[in-house]
Coordinates of C-alpha atoms in Angstrom, one line a residue:
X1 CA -21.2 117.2 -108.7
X2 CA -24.0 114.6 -108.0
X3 CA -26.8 116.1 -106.0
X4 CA -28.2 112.6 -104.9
X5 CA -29.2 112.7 -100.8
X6 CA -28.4 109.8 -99.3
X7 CA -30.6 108.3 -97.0
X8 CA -30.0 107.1 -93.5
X9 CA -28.4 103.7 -93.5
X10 CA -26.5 104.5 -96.5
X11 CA -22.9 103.3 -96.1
X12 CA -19.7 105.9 -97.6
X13 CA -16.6 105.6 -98.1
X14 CA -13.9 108.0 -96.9
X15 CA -12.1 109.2 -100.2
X16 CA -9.3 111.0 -98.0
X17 CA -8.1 111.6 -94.6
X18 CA -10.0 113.9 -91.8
X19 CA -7.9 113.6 -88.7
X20 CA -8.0 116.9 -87.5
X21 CA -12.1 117.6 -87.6
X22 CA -13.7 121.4 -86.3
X23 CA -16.3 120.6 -83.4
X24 CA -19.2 118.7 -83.8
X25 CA -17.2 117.0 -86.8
X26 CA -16.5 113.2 -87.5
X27 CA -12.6 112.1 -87.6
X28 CA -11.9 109.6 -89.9
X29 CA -8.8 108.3 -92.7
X30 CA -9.1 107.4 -96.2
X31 CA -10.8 104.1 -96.8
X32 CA -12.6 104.6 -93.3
X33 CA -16.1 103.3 -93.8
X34 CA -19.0 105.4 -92.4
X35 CA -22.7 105.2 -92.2
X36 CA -25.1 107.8 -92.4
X37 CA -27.7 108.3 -89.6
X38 CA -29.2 111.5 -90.9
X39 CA -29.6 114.2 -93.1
X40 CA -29.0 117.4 -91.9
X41 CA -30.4 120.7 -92.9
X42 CA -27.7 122.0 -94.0
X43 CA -27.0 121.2 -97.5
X44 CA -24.1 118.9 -98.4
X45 CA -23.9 117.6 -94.4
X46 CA -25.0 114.3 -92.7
X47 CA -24.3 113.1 -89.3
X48 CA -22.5 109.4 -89.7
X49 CA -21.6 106.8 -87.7
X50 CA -17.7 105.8 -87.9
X51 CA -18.2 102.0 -88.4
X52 CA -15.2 100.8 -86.9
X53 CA -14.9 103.2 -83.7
X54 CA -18.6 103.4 -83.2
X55 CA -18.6 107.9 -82.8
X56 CA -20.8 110.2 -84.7
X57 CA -20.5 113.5 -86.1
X58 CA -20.9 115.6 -89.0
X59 CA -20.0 114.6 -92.2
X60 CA -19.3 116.7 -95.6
X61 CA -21.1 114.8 -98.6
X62 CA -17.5 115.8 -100.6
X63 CA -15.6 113.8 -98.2
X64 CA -16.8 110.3 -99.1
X65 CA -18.5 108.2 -102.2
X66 CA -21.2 105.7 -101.6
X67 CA -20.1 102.5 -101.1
X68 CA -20.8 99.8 -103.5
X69 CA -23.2 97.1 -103.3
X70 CA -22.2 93.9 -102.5
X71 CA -22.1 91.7 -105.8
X72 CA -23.6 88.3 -104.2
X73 CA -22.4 85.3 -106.3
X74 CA -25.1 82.8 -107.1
X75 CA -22.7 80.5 -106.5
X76 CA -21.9 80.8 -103.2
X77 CA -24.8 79.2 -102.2
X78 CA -23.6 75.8 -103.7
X79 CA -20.4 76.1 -101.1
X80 CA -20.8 74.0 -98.3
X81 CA -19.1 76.6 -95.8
X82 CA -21.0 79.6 -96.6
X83 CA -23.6 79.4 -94.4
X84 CA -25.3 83.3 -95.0
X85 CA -26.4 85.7 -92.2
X86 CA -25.8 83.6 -89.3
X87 CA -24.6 85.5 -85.9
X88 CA -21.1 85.0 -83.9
X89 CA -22.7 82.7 -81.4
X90 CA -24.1 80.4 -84.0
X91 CA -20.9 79.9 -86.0
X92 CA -19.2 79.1 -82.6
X93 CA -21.7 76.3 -82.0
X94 CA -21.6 74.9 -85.8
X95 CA -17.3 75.0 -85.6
X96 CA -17.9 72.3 -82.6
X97 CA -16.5 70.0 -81.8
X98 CA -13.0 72.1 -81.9
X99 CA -10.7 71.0 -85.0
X100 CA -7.8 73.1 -86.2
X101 CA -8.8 74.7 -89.8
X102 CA -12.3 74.0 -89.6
X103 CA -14.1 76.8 -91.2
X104 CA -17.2 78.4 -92.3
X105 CA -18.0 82.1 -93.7
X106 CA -21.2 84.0 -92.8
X107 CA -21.9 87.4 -93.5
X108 CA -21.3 89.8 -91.2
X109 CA -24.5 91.0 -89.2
X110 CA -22.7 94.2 -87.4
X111 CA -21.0 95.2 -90.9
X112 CA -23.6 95.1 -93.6
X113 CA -22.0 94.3 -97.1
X114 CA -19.3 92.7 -95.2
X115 CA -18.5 88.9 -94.8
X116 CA -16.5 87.3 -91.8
X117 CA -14.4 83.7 -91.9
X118 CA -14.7 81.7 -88.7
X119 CA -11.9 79.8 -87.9
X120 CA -11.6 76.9 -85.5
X121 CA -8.2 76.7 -84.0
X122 CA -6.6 75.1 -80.9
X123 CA -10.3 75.5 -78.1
X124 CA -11.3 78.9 -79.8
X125 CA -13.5 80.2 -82.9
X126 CA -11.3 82.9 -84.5
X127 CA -13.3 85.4 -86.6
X128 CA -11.4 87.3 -89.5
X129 CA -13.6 90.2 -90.8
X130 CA -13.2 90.7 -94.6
X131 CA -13.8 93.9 -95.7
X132 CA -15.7 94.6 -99.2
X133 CA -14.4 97.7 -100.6
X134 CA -13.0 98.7 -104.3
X135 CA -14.2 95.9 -105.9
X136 CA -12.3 93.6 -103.5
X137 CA -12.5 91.6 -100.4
X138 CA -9.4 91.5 -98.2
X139 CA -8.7 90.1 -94.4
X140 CA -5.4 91.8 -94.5
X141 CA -5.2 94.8 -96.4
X142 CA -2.0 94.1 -98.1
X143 CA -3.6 90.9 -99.8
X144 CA -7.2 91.1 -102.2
X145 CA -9.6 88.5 -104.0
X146 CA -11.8 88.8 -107.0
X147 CA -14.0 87.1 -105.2
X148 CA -14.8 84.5 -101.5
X149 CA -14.5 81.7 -103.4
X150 CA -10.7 82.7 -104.5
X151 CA -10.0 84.1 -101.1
X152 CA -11.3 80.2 -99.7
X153 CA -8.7 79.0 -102.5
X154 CA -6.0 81.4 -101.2
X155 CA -6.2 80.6 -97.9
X156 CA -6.7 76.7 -98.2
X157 CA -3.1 76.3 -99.5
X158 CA -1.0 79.6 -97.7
X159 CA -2.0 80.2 -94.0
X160 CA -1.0 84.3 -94.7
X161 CA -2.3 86.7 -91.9
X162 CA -5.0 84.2 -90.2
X163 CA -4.0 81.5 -87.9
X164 CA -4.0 78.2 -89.3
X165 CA -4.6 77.3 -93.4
X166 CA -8.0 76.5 -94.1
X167 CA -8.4 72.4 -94.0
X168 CA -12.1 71.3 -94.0
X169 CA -15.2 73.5 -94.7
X170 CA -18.1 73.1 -92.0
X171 CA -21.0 72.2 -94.1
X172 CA -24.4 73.9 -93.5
X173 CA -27.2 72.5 -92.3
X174 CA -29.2 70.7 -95.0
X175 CA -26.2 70.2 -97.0
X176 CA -24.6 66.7 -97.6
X177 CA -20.9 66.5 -96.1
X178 CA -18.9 67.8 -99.5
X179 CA -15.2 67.7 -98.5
X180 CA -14.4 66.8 -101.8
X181 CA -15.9 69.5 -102.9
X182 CA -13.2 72.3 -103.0
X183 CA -13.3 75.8 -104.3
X184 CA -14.2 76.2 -107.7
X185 CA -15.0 72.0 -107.9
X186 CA -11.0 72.1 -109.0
X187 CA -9.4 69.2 -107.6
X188 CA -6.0 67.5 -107.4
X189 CA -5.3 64.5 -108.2
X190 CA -2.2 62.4 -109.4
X191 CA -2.3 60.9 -113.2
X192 CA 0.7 58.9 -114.3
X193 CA 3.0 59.9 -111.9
X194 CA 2.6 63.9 -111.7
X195 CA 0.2 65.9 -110.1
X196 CA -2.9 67.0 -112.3
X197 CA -6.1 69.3 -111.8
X198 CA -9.5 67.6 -111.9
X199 CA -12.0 71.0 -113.0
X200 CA -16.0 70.2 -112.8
X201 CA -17.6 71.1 -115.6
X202 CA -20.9 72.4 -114.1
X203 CA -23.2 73.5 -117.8
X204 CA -26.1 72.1 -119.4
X205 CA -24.4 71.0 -122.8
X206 CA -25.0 67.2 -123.8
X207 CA -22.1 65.0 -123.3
X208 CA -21.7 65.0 -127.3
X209 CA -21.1 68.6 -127.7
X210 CA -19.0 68.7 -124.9
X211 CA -16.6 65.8 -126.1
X212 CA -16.6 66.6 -129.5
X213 CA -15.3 70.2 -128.6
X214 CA -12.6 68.9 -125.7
X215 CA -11.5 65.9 -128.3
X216 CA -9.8 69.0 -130.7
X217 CA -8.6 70.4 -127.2
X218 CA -6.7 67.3 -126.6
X219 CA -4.7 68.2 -129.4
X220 CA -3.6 71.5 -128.5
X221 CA -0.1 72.0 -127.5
X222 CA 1.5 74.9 -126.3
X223 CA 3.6 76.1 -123.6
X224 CA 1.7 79.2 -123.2
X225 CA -1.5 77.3 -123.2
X226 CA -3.1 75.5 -120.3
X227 CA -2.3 71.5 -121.2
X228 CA -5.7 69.5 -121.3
X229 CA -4.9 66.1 -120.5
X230 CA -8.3 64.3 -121.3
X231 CA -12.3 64.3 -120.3
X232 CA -14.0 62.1 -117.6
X233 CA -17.5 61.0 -118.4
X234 CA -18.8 60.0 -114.7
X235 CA -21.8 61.3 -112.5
X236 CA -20.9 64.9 -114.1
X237 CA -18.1 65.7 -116.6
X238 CA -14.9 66.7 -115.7
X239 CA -11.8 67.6 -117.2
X240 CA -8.0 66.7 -116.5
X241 CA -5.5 69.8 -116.7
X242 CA -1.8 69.9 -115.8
X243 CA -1.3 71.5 -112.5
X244 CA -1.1 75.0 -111.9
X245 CA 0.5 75.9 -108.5
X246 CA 0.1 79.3 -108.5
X247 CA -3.2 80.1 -108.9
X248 CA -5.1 82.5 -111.8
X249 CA -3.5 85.7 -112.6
X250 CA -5.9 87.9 -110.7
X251 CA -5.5 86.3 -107.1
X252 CA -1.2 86.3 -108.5
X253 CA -1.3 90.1 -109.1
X254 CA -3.3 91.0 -106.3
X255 CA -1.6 88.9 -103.5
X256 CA 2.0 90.4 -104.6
X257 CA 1.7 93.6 -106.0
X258 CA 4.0 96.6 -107.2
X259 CA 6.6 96.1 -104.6
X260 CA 6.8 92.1 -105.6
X261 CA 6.4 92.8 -109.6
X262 CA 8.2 94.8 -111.5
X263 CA 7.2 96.0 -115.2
X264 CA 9.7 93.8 -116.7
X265 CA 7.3 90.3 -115.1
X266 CA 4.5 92.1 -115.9
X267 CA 5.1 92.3 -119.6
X268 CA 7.1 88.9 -119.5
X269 CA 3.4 87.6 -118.7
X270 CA 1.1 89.9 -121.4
X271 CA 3.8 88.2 -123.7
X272 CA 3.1 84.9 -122.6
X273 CA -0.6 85.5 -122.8
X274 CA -0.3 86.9 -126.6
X275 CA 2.0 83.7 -127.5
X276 CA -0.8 81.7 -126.4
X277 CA -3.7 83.5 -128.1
X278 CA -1.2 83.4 -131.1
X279 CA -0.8 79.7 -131.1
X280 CA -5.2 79.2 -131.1
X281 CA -5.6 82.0 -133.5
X282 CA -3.6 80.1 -135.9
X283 CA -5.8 77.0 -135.1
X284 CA -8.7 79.2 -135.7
X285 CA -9.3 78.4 -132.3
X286 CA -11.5 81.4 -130.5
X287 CA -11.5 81.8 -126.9
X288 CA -14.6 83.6 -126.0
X289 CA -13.6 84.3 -122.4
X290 CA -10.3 85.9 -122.0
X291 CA -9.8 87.4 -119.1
X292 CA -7.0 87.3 -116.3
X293 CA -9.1 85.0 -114.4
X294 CA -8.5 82.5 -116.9
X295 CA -5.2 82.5 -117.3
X296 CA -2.9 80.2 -114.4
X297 CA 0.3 80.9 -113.3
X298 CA 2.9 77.9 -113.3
X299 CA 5.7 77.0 -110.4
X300 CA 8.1 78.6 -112.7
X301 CA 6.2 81.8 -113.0
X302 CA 4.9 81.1 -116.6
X303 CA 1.5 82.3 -117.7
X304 CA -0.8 79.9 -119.6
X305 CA -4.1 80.4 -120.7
X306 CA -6.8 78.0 -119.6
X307 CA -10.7 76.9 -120.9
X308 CA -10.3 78.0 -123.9
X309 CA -12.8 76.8 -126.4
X310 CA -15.2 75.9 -123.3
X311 CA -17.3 79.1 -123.8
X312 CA -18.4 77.9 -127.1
X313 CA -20.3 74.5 -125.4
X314 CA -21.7 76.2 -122.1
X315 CA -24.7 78.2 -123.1
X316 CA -23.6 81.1 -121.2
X317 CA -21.2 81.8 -124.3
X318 CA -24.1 82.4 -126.2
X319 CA -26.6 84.3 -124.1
X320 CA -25.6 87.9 -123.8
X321 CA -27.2 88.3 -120.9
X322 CA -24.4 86.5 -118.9
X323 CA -21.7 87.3 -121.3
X324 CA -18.8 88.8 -118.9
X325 CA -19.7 92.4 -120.3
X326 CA -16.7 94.2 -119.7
X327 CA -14.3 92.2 -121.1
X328 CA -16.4 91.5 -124.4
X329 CA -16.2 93.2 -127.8
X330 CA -19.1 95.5 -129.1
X331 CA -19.8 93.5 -132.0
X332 CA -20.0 90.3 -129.7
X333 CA -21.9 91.9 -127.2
X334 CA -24.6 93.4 -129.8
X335 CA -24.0 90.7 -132.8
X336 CA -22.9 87.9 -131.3
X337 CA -19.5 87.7 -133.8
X338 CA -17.3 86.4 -132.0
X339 CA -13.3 86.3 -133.4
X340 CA -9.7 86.5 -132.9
X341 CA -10.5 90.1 -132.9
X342 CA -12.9 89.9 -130.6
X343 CA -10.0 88.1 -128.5
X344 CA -7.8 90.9 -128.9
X345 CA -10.1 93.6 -127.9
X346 CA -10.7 91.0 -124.4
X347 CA -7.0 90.9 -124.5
X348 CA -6.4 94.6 -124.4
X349 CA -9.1 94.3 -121.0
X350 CA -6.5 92.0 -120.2
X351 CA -3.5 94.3 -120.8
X352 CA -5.1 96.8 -118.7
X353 CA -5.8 94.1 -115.6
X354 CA -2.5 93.2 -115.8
X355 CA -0.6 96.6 -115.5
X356 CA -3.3 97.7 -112.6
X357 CA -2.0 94.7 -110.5
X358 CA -5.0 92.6 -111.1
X359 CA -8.0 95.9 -110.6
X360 CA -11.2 95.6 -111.6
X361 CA -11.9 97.1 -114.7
X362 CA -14.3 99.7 -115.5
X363 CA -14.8 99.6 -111.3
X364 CA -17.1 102.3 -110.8
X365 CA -19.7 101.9 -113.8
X366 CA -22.7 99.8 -114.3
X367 CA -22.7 96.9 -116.9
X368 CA -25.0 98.7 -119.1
X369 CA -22.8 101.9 -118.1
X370 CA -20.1 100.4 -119.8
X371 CA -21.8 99.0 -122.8
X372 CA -23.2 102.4 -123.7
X373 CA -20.0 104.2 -122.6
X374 CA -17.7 102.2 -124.8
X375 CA -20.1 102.6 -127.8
X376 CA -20.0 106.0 -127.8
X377 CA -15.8 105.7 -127.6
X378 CA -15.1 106.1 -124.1
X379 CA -12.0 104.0 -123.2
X380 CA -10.6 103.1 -119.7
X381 CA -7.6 105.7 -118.5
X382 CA -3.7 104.2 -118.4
X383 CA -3.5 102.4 -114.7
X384 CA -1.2 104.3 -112.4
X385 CA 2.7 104.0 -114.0
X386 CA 1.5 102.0 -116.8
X387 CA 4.3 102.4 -119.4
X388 CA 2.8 104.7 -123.0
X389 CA 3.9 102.4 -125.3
X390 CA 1.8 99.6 -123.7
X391 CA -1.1 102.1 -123.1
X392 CA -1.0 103.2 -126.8
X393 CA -1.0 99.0 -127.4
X394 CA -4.0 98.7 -125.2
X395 CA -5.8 100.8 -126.9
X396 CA -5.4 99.6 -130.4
X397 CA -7.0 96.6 -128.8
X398 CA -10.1 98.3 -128.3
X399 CA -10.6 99.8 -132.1
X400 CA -14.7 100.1 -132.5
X401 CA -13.9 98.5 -135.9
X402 CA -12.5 94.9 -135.4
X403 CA -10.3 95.1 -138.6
X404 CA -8.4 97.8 -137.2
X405 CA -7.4 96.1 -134.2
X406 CA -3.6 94.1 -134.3
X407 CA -3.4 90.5 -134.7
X408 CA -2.3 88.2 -131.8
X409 CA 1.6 87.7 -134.0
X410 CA 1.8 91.6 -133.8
X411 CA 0.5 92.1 -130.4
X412 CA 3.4 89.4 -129.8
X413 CA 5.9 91.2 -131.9
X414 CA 5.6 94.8 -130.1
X415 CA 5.6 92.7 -126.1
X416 CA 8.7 91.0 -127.7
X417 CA 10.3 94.8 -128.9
X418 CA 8.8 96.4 -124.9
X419 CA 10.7 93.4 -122.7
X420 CA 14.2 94.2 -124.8
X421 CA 13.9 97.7 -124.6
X422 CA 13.3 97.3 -120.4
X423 CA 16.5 94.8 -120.6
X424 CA 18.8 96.9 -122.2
X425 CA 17.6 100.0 -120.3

């Protein structure tokens, strides 16, 4: 058991339930956030502050685990409607005059690590808190995003629990009026009579490399691949993709969950995920970046994976320092080989994502955690209901030795063998 002491200020999280506390003791329920306001002499015991109810009282050390640190996005600072650590009063004033589904986000000032959307609707400013905690942000408990950008996204296009869908972002002062600039610079647009996405290509690669690399993506067609329609060369570079309504797999998993999805969708989409990495491994095609971010889910429920091949042109593919660590492959991480067997041992990150409802993986370690951890063998535990067989496939995934791991064909041969074995059954 960790002997750390936290110091005052500290913020916990309540890893079970205390409803019925002894005198002097702080009530609280699992997921409960609480604050530490100082360490007692007793070993093991703090008083804390209950953050939403405001009491105080003692608090056993085994009763919660630190929360994490906020992971600030450098690129929320490029979003017109965040607008940082303003007060309530302030973002009332900015959301004037009134306009329904004007917005802004600010971080929360009475909730440190917490962010709060402010949402003009009808003569009022309604703020939604949104609560940071495992890895995820939520407004409504029942619904989590990867990120604020993705929740912005979300929210944009399906009003859910707040009061009105997100229409135009307030932009903060200093910053040009950017309507068109939507979450994630993904746009839609109309191209021949169907509705298209228009994805800003924000890396420093010359246009050369870019076009030369998107010109071969042109000529990839799949249905379990993302279509790429073309490239436009003007004030930036952008490219044209078919429309995915849905949304990334992520935001798709974590918006529905277990009681939406049953096992037999969830391997319907790992299949449709290998068929596509099948497809560009026989192009000798390498992705680079697979993750379930990156893959988009179509009106009809198909999954398709997207930007492949734009890894290798942005030079973040080839600096490790801002490789995405815990979906990468040892030997890319230390060697910088990437393969199709790299891709599968992203994939089985993937698999794991997939069957954990759309979890972060390796939640509670450090990047450098992991890349230690991983070398020395340790592999992520089966999520919660996760079937064997699909654990056991997982894991061949993640050989050490890259030879060892399946090919993309048999990875598609043994999803192909799990979904009839869950029809017939």
């Amino acid at each position: 058991m960790s002997t750390k002491r936290w110091l005052p200020g500290t913020q916990c999280i309540a890893k079970h339930d205390h409803t019925k506390p002894k005198a002097r003791e702080l009530a609280f329920r699992k997921g409960d956030i609480l604050t530490i306001v100082e360490v007692c002499e007793q070993k093991g015991w703090y008083q804390a502050k209950h953050n939403d109810t405001g009491e105080e009282g003692l608090l056993s050390a085994s009763s919660v685990r630190e929360r994490e640190a906020i992971r600030v996005d450098p690129k929320l600072s490029l979003m017109p409607w965040f607008h940082g650590k303003i007060s309530g009063v302030e973002a009332v004033q900015a959301l004037q005059p009134p306009e329904d589904g004007l917005f802004l986000v600010r971080e929360s000032i009475r909730h440190p690590g917490d962010y709060v959307l402010c949402v003009s609707f009808g003569k009022e400013v309604i703020h939604y808190r949104v609560i940071y905690q495992e890895n995820c942000l939520s407004i409504d408990a029942s619904v989590c995003f990867y990120n604020l950008i993705d929740m912005i996204e979300h929210y944009m296009n399906d009003q859910g629990a707040i009061c009105t869908k997100l229409v135009k972002p307030k932009p903060k002062p200093g910053m040009k009026s950017a309507e068109e600039e939507l979450a994630k610079a993904v746009l839609q647009a109309e191209y021949l009579g169907q509705k298209v996405a228009v994805k800003n290509i924000r890396c420093d690669v010359t246009a050369q490399a870019f076009l030369a690399e998107t010109a071969a993506m042109t000529k990839v067609h799949h249905k379990n691949l993302v279509l790429l329609l073309g490239v436009i060369l003007h004030n930036g570079l952008y490219i044209v993709m078919e429309f995915m309504s849905k949304g990334n797999l992520v935001n798709f998993l974590r918006t529905r969950g277990r009681s939406v999805l049953q096992p037999k969708q969830l391997i319907q989409f790992s299949l449709d995920v290998a068929q596509g990495m099948d497809y560009l491994e026989s192009k000798k095609l390498v992705h680079r970046d697979l993750a379930a971010r990156n893959i988009l889910i179509s009106e009809e429920n198909v999954a398709k994976v997207s930007d492949f091949g734009l890894a290798k042109v942005d030079p973040k593919g080839t600096d490790a320092t801002k490789l995405p660590v815990k979906w990468t492959a040892p030997e890319a991480l230390k060697h910088n080989k990437f393969s199709a067997k790299s891709d599968v041992w992203s994939y089985g990150i993937l698999l794991w994502e997939v069957f954990s409802y759309g979890r972060a993986p390796y939640s509670k370690m450090t990047l450098k955690e992991v890349t230690e951890m991983v070398e020395k063998g340790y592999r992520m535990e089966a999520p919660e209901e996760c079937p064997p067989s699909v654990y056991t496939l997982m894991k061949t995934c993640w050989e050490i030795e890259p030879g060892k791991r399946p090919s993309f064909k048999k990875l598609t041969e043994k999803l192909q063998k799990e979904l009839k074995h869950i029809g017939d059954s």
